[in-house]
């Protein structure tokens, strides 16, 4: 019996030669697209950071760590404006020979704002609180002196009076500070005189801050 060897050759599919190159091209194309998208995202991030930095500088906020941050023109103007207001307030209070003239520049520094509307809002609350605190301090100091329990009762009463006057918590805060200064700080003289001096000093500081907001308004940046 004759033995024959038959060689069977399977047809090699065309896809075997096409698929590797095809998938390789797809992978390479995907990598290129990914790099392109990554570059696009990086570029967009840089643009957004530059825009944010520009807006921050325009709004008056200084970037931290900058070697020339102190030389920003809005900061120089604001510092000069605030210093002028504080000095003028102190000079006016001394001209009236007030015992504690330093309260006038302190009030001016608290009230000085970037616009007249903001200064008016804070000034009204501080004026109302000073009036209430000085009145309660004069009455309580004349009859009871620096007593802790009486002081706590006075603060509680000021809270009720501030609410009755339709004032917010800023007025209550200023009233409590005025009461503490009038009643608790030991001084020579009747309490009503101390309360009046306190009222006069705060009023001078308020007027100087408001006049400054009209005469030398601080420019507001457009956002």
PDB file of C-alpha atoms in Angstrom:
ATOM      1  CA  UNK A   1       0.000   0.000   0.000  1.00  0.00           C
ATOM      2  CA  UNK A   2       1.483   3.273  -1.099  1.00  0.00           C
ATOM      3  CA  UNK A   3       1.668   6.006   1.465  1.00  0.00           C
ATOM      4  CA  UNK A   4       1.164   9.529   0.289  1.00  0.00           C
ATOM      5  CA  UNK A   5       1.886  12.668   2.146  1.00  0.00           C
ATOM      6  CA  UNK A   6      -0.605  15.338   1.458  1.00  0.00           C
ATOM      7  CA  UNK A   7       0.339  18.895   2.335  1.00  0.00           C
ATOM      8  CA  UNK A   8      -2.659  20.929   3.229  1.00  0.00           C
ATOM      9  CA  UNK A   9      -2.171  24.661   2.998  1.00  0.00           C
ATOM     10  CA  UNK A  10      -4.812  26.781   4.663  1.00  0.00           C
ATOM     11  CA  UNK A  11      -5.459  30.038   2.924  1.00  0.00           C
ATOM     12  CA  UNK A  12      -4.095  32.880   4.954  1.00  0.00           C
ATOM     13  CA  UNK A  13      -6.825  35.418   5.455  1.00  0.00           C
ATOM     14  CA  UNK A  14      -6.144  38.861   4.201  1.00  0.00           C
ATOM     15  CA  UNK A  15      -7.203  40.338   7.474  1.00  0.00           C
ATOM     16  CA  UNK A  16      -4.171  38.814   9.175  1.00  0.00           C
ATOM     17  CA  UNK A  17      -1.986  41.177   7.213  1.00  0.00           C
ATOM     18  CA  UNK A  18      -4.318  44.092   7.343  1.00  0.00           C
ATOM     19  CA  UNK A  19      -5.443  44.036  10.995  1.00  0.00           C
ATOM     20  CA  UNK A  20      -2.064  44.555  12.684  1.00  0.00           C
ATOM     21  CA  UNK A  21      -1.239  47.546  10.584  1.00  0.00           C
ATOM     22  CA  UNK A  22      -4.793  48.804  10.839  1.00  0.00           C
ATOM     23  CA  UNK A  23      -4.932  48.569  14.646  1.00  0.00           C
ATOM     24  CA  UNK A  24      -1.433  49.979  14.935  1.00  0.00           C
ATOM     25  CA  UNK A  25      -2.489  52.993  12.942  1.00  0.00           C
ATOM     26  CA  UNK A  26      -5.553  53.411  15.121  1.00  0.00           C
ATOM     27  CA  UNK A  27      -3.474  53.265  18.299  1.00  0.00           C
ATOM     28  CA  UNK A  28      -1.011  55.793  16.916  1.00  0.00           C
ATOM     29  CA  UNK A  29      -3.819  58.043  15.838  1.00  0.00           C
ATOM     30  CA  UNK A  30      -5.413  57.778  19.300  1.00  0.00           C
ATOM     31  CA  UNK A  31      -2.146  58.727  20.959  1.00  0.00           C
ATOM     32  CA  UNK A  32      -1.816  61.742  18.681  1.00  0.00           C
ATOM     33  CA  UNK A  33      -5.370  62.807  19.416  1.00  0.00           C
ATOM     34  CA  UNK A  34      -4.784  62.356  23.142  1.00  0.00           C
ATOM     35  CA  UNK A  35      -1.651  64.485  23.012  1.00  0.00           C
ATOM     36  CA  UNK A  36      -3.506  67.095  21.007  1.00  0.00           C
ATOM     37  CA  UNK A  37      -6.340  67.171  23.508  1.00  0.00           C
ATOM     38  CA  UNK A  38      -3.870  67.379  26.389  1.00  0.00           C
ATOM     39  CA  UNK A  39      -2.117  70.298  24.723  1.00  0.00           C
ATOM     40  CA  UNK A  40      -5.457  71.974  24.152  1.00  0.00           C
ATOM     41  CA  UNK A  41      -6.416  71.557  27.808  1.00  0.00           C
ATOM     42  CA  UNK A  42      -3.060  72.909  28.954  1.00  0.00           C
ATOM     43  CA  UNK A  43      -3.438  75.934  26.692  1.00  0.00           C
ATOM     44  CA  UNK A  44      -6.974  76.554  27.970  1.00  0.00           C
ATOM     45  CA  UNK A  45      -5.770  76.291  31.575  1.00  0.00           C
ATOM     46  CA  UNK A  46      -3.045  78.851  30.892  1.00  0.00           C
ATOM     47  CA  UNK A  47      -5.566  81.249  29.363  1.00  0.00           C
ATOM     48  CA  UNK A  48      -7.941  80.881  32.323  1.00  0.00           C
ATOM     49  CA  UNK A  49      -5.109  81.436  34.815  1.00  0.00           C
ATOM     50  CA  UNK A  50      -4.003  84.576  32.975  1.00  0.00           C
ATOM     51  CA  UNK A  51      -7.554  85.886  32.923  1.00  0.00           C
ATOM     52  CA  UNK A  52      -8.001  85.200  36.635  1.00  0.00           C
ATOM     53  CA  UNK A  53      -4.699  86.887  37.451  1.00  0.00           C
ATOM     54  CA  UNK A  54      -5.700  89.929  35.385  1.00  0.00           C
ATOM     55  CA  UNK A  55      -9.080  90.222  37.104  1.00  0.00           C
ATOM     56  CA  UNK A  56      -7.484  89.805  40.533  1.00  0.00           C
ATOM     57  CA  UNK A  57      -4.992  92.582  39.805  1.00  0.00           C
ATOM     58  CA  UNK A  58      -7.711  94.869  38.471  1.00  0.00           C
ATOM     59  CA  UNK A  59      -9.880  94.312  41.550  1.00  0.00           C
ATOM     60  CA  UNK A  60      -7.084  95.494  43.799  1.00  0.00           C
ATOM     61  CA  UNK A  61      -6.039  92.155  45.257  1.00  0.00           C
ATOM     62  CA  UNK A  62      -2.330  91.601  45.040  1.00  0.00           C
ATOM     63  CA  UNK A  63      -0.825  88.237  44.072  1.00  0.00           C
ATOM     64  CA  UNK A  64       1.156  86.729  46.892  1.00  0.00           C
ATOM     65  CA  UNK A  65       4.838  86.225  46.477  1.00  0.00           C
ATOM     66  CA  UNK A  66       5.285  88.993  43.912  1.00  0.00           C
ATOM     67  CA  UNK A  67       8.412  91.056  44.311  1.00  0.00           C
ATOM     68  CA  UNK A  68       6.575  94.189  43.104  1.00  0.00           C
ATOM     69  CA  UNK A  69       3.252  93.543  44.831  1.00  0.00           C
ATOM     70  CA  UNK A  70       3.811  96.427  47.244  1.00  0.00           C
ATOM     71  CA  UNK A  71       4.224  98.847  44.337  1.00  0.00           C
ATOM     72  CA  UNK A  72       0.732  98.297  42.921  1.00  0.00           C
ATOM     73  CA  UNK A  73      -0.789 101.719  42.214  1.00  0.00           C
ATOM     74  CA  UNK A  74      -4.280 101.008  43.725  1.00  0.00           C
ATOM     75  CA  UNK A  75      -2.607  99.878  46.948  1.00  0.00           C
ATOM     76  CA  UNK A  76      -0.478 103.042  47.119  1.00  0.00           C
ATOM     77  CA  UNK A  77      -3.521 105.267  46.585  1.00  0.00           C
ATOM     78  CA  UNK A  78      -5.594 103.389  49.150  1.00  0.00           C
ATOM     79  CA  UNK A  79      -2.810 103.550  51.741  1.00  0.00           C
ATOM     80  CA  UNK A  80      -2.286 107.282  51.191  1.00  0.00           C
ATOM     81  CA  UNK A  81      -6.034 107.907  51.380  1.00  0.00           C
ATOM     82  CA  UNK A  82      -6.426 105.969  54.629  1.00  0.00           C
ATOM     83  CA  UNK A  83      -3.390 107.615  56.249  1.00  0.00           C
ATOM     84  CA  UNK A  84      -4.643 111.082  55.331  1.00  0.00           C
ATOM     85  CA  UNK A  85      -8.070 110.385  56.814  1.00  0.00           C
ATOM     86  CA  UNK A  86      -6.600 109.077  60.074  1.00  0.00           C
ATOM     87  CA  UNK A  87      -4.273 112.072  60.509  1.00  0.00           C
ATOM     88  CA  UNK A  88      -6.998 114.623  59.751  1.00  0.00           C
ATOM     89  CA  UNK A  89      -9.343 112.919  62.207  1.00  0.00           C
ATOM     90  CA  UNK A  90      -6.713 113.002  64.958  1.00  0.00           C
ATOM     91  CA  UNK A  91      -5.922 116.686  64.340  1.00  0.00           C
ATOM     92  CA  UNK A  92      -9.599 117.689  64.495  1.00  0.00           C
ATOM     93  CA  UNK A  93     -10.147 115.747  67.724  1.00  0.00           C
ATOM     94  CA  UNK A  94      -7.123 117.417  69.315  1.00  0.00           C
ATOM     95  CA  UNK A  95      -8.379 120.841  68.254  1.00  0.00           C
ATOM     96  CA  UNK A  96     -11.501 120.182  70.348  1.00  0.00           C
ATOM     97  CA  UNK A  97      -9.219 119.226  73.273  1.00  0.00           C
ATOM     98  CA  UNK A  98     -10.836 115.851  73.768  1.00  0.00           C
ATOM     99  CA  UNK A  99      -9.267 113.690  76.455  1.00  0.00           C
ATOM    100  CA  UNK A 100      -8.991 110.553  74.310  1.00  0.00           C
ATOM    101  CA  UNK A 101      -8.529 111.936  70.817  1.00  0.00           C
ATOM    102  CA  UNK A 102      -7.203 108.625  69.511  1.00  0.00           C
ATOM    103  CA  UNK A 103     -10.750 107.250  69.303  1.00  0.00           C
ATOM    104  CA  UNK A 104     -11.430 109.579  66.352  1.00  0.00           C
ATOM    105  CA  UNK A 105      -8.783 108.082  64.015  1.00  0.00           C
ATOM    106  CA  UNK A 106      -9.725 104.602  65.193  1.00  0.00           C
ATOM    107  CA  UNK A 107     -13.304 105.253  64.087  1.00  0.00           C
ATOM    108  CA  UNK A 108     -12.106 106.729  60.792  1.00  0.00           C
ATOM    109  CA  UNK A 109     -10.007 103.660  60.075  1.00  0.00           C
ATOM    110  CA  UNK A 110     -13.008 101.421  60.737  1.00  0.00           C
ATOM    111  CA  UNK A 111     -15.403 103.462  58.598  1.00  0.00           C
ATOM    112  CA  UNK A 112     -13.166 104.242  55.625  1.00  0.00           C
ATOM    113  CA  UNK A 113     -14.531 102.211  52.714  1.00  0.00           C
ATOM    114  CA  UNK A 114     -14.135 102.117  48.936  1.00  0.00           C
ATOM    115  CA  UNK A 115     -17.398 103.945  48.202  1.00  0.00           C
ATOM    116  CA  UNK A 116     -19.657 106.556  49.768  1.00  0.00           C
ATOM    117  CA  UNK A 117     -22.597 104.166  49.981  1.00  0.00           C
ATOM    118  CA  UNK A 118     -20.634 101.604  51.993  1.00  0.00           C
ATOM    119  CA  UNK A 119     -19.262 104.332  54.287  1.00  0.00           C
ATOM    120  CA  UNK A 120     -22.760 105.703  54.907  1.00  0.00           C
ATOM    121  CA  UNK A 121     -24.096 102.268  55.799  1.00  0.00           C
ATOM    122  CA  UNK A 122     -21.342 101.527  58.313  1.00  0.00           C
ATOM    123  CA  UNK A 123     -21.406 105.083  59.692  1.00  0.00           C
ATOM    124  CA  UNK A 124     -25.115 104.930  60.477  1.00  0.00           C
ATOM    125  CA  UNK A 125     -24.730 101.683  62.379  1.00  0.00           C
ATOM    126  CA  UNK A 126     -21.705 102.925  64.321  1.00  0.00           C
ATOM    127  CA  UNK A 127     -23.375 106.241  65.145  1.00  0.00           C
ATOM    128  CA  UNK A 128     -26.504 104.514  66.400  1.00  0.00           C
ATOM    129  CA  UNK A 129     -24.495 102.069  68.477  1.00  0.00           C
ATOM    130  CA  UNK A 130     -22.352 104.837  69.954  1.00  0.00           C
ATOM    131  CA  UNK A 131     -25.403 106.860  70.958  1.00  0.00           C
ATOM    132  CA  UNK A 132     -27.036 103.886  72.667  1.00  0.00           C
ATOM    133  CA  UNK A 133     -23.831 102.733  74.341  1.00  0.00           C
ATOM    134  CA  UNK A 134     -22.940 106.228  75.585  1.00  0.00           C
ATOM    135  CA  UNK A 135     -26.439 106.821  76.971  1.00  0.00           C
ATOM    136  CA  UNK A 136     -26.625 103.487  78.793  1.00  0.00           C
ATOM    137  CA  UNK A 137     -23.034 103.856  79.985  1.00  0.00           C
ATOM    138  CA  UNK A 138     -23.677 107.321  81.402  1.00  0.00           C
ATOM    139  CA  UNK A 139     -26.766 106.145  83.286  1.00  0.00           C
ATOM    140  CA  UNK A 140     -25.278 102.893  84.561  1.00  0.00           C
ATOM    141  CA  UNK A 141     -21.931 104.492  85.458  1.00  0.00           C
ATOM    142  CA  UNK A 142     -23.578 107.289  87.404  1.00  0.00           C
ATOM    143  CA  UNK A 143     -25.584 104.953  89.636  1.00  0.00           C
ATOM    144  CA  UNK A 144     -23.629 101.708  89.870  1.00  0.00           C
ATOM    145  CA  UNK A 145     -20.029 102.185  88.784  1.00  0.00           C
ATOM    146  CA  UNK A 146     -17.848  99.439  87.233  1.00  0.00           C
ATOM    147  CA  UNK A 147     -19.845  96.406  88.361  1.00  0.00           C
ATOM    148  CA  UNK A 148     -19.631  93.166  86.396  1.00  0.00           C
ATOM    149  CA  UNK A 149     -23.262  92.157  86.867  1.00  0.00           C
ATOM    150  CA  UNK A 150     -24.475  95.615  85.979  1.00  0.00           C
ATOM    151  CA  UNK A 151     -22.251  95.603  82.913  1.00  0.00           C
ATOM    152  CA  UNK A 152     -23.722  92.293  81.716  1.00  0.00           C
ATOM    153  CA  UNK A 153     -27.227  93.645  82.264  1.00  0.00           C
ATOM    154  CA  UNK A 154     -26.296  96.760  80.288  1.00  0.00           C
ATOM    155  CA  UNK A 155     -25.068  94.694  77.342  1.00  0.00           C
ATOM    156  CA  UNK A 156     -28.310  92.715  77.408  1.00  0.00           C
ATOM    157  CA  UNK A 157     -30.357  95.922  77.416  1.00  0.00           C
ATOM    158  CA  UNK A 158     -28.325  97.283  74.516  1.00  0.00           C
ATOM    159  CA  UNK A 159     -29.185  94.206  72.496  1.00  0.00           C
ATOM    160  CA  UNK A 160     -32.886  94.836  73.028  1.00  0.00           C
ATOM    161  CA  UNK A 161     -32.549  98.548  72.264  1.00  0.00           C
ATOM    162  CA  UNK A 162     -30.630  97.864  69.060  1.00  0.00           C
ATOM    163  CA  UNK A 163     -33.354  95.499  67.895  1.00  0.00           C
ATOM    164  CA  UNK A 164     -36.032  98.050  68.793  1.00  0.00           C
ATOM    165  CA  UNK A 165     -34.195 100.690  66.722  1.00  0.00           C
ATOM    166  CA  UNK A 166     -34.224  98.348  63.679  1.00  0.00           C
ATOM    167  CA  UNK A 167     -30.426  98.208  63.645  1.00  0.00           C
ATOM    168  CA  UNK A 168     -28.356  95.194  62.765  1.00  0.00           C
ATOM    169  CA  UNK A 169     -25.724  93.481  64.881  1.00  0.00           C
ATOM    170  CA  UNK A 170     -23.059  96.008  63.927  1.00  0.00           C
ATOM    171  CA  UNK A 171     -24.875  98.682  65.924  1.00  0.00           C
ATOM    172  CA  UNK A 172     -25.134  96.291  68.866  1.00  0.00           C
ATOM    173  CA  UNK A 173     -21.423  95.555  68.623  1.00  0.00           C
ATOM    174  CA  UNK A 174     -20.476  99.239  68.614  1.00  0.00           C
ATOM    175  CA  UNK A 175     -22.874  99.915  71.473  1.00  0.00           C
ATOM    176  CA  UNK A 176     -21.287  97.199  73.600  1.00  0.00           C
ATOM    177  CA  UNK A 177     -17.803  98.570  72.928  1.00  0.00           C
ATOM    178  CA  UNK A 178     -18.886 102.074  73.919  1.00  0.00           C
ATOM    179  CA  UNK A 179     -20.518 100.787  77.110  1.00  0.00           C
ATOM    180  CA  UNK A 180     -17.355  98.904  78.061  1.00  0.00           C
ATOM    181  CA  UNK A 181     -15.177 101.973  77.464  1.00  0.00           C
ATOM    182  CA  UNK A 182     -17.453 104.301  79.437  1.00  0.00           C
ATOM    183  CA  UNK A 183     -18.225 102.003  82.370  1.00  0.00           C
ATOM    184  CA  UNK A 184     -15.211  99.750  82.865  1.00  0.00           C
ATOM    185  CA  UNK A 185     -12.222 101.982  82.110  1.00  0.00           C
ATOM    186  CA  UNK A 186     -11.299 103.908  85.296  1.00  0.00           C
ATOM    187  CA  UNK A 187     -11.176 107.673  84.754  1.00  0.00           C
ATOM    188  CA  UNK A 188     -11.389 110.871  86.739  1.00  0.00           C
ATOM    189  CA  UNK A 189     -14.640 112.692  86.167  1.00  0.00           C
ATOM    190  CA  UNK A 190     -18.353 112.033  86.017  1.00  0.00           C
ATOM    191  CA  UNK A 191     -19.508 109.214  83.730  1.00  0.00           C
ATOM    192  CA  UNK A 192     -21.744 111.480  81.668  1.00  0.00           C
ATOM    193  CA  UNK A 193     -18.723 113.582  80.664  1.00  0.00           C
ATOM    194  CA  UNK A 194     -16.817 110.463  79.642  1.00  0.00           C
ATOM    195  CA  UNK A 195     -19.809 109.291  77.611  1.00  0.00           C
ATOM    196  CA  UNK A 196     -20.075 112.677  75.898  1.00  0.00           C
ATOM    197  CA  UNK A 197     -16.365 112.671  75.028  1.00  0.00           C
ATOM    198  CA  UNK A 198     -16.722 109.202  73.612  1.00  0.00           C
ATOM    199  CA  UNK A 199     -19.681 110.323  71.497  1.00  0.00           C
ATOM    200  CA  UNK A 200     -17.800 113.411  70.262  1.00  0.00           C
ATOM    201  CA  UNK A 201     -14.676 111.444  69.336  1.00  0.00           C
ATOM    202  CA  UNK A 202     -16.643 108.872  67.370  1.00  0.00           C
ATOM    203  CA  UNK A 203     -18.691 111.562  65.652  1.00  0.00           C
ATOM    204  CA  UNK A 204     -15.537 113.357  64.502  1.00  0.00           C
ATOM    205  CA  UNK A 205     -14.145 110.119  63.129  1.00  0.00           C
ATOM    206  CA  UNK A 206     -17.399 109.443  61.276  1.00  0.00           C
ATOM    207  CA  UNK A 207     -17.585 112.928  59.749  1.00  0.00           C
ATOM    208  CA  UNK A 208     -13.986 112.851  58.569  1.00  0.00           C
ATOM    209  CA  UNK A 209     -14.481 109.431  56.946  1.00  0.00           C
ATOM    210  CA  UNK A 210     -17.654 110.570  55.157  1.00  0.00           C
ATOM    211  CA  UNK A 211     -16.128 113.841  53.970  1.00  0.00           C
ATOM    212  CA  UNK A 212     -13.130 111.940  52.661  1.00  0.00           C
ATOM    213  CA  UNK A 213     -15.414 109.584  50.720  1.00  0.00           C
ATOM    214  CA  UNK A 214     -16.933 112.624  48.967  1.00  0.00           C
ATOM    215  CA  UNK A 215     -13.778 114.713  48.449  1.00  0.00           C
ATOM    216  CA  UNK A 216     -11.413 111.824  47.640  1.00  0.00           C
ATOM    217  CA  UNK A 217     -13.485 108.863  46.437  1.00  0.00           C
ATOM    218  CA  UNK A 218     -11.674 105.641  45.767  1.00  0.00           C
ATOM    219  CA  UNK A 219     -12.074 104.408  42.227  1.00  0.00           C
ATOM    220  CA  UNK A 220     -13.968 101.130  41.973  1.00  0.00           C
ATOM    221  CA  UNK A 221     -12.844  98.616  39.392  1.00  0.00           C
ATOM    222  CA  UNK A 222     -15.348  97.324  36.857  1.00  0.00           C
ATOM    223  CA  UNK A 223     -15.864  93.597  37.383  1.00  0.00           C
TER     224      UNK A 223
END
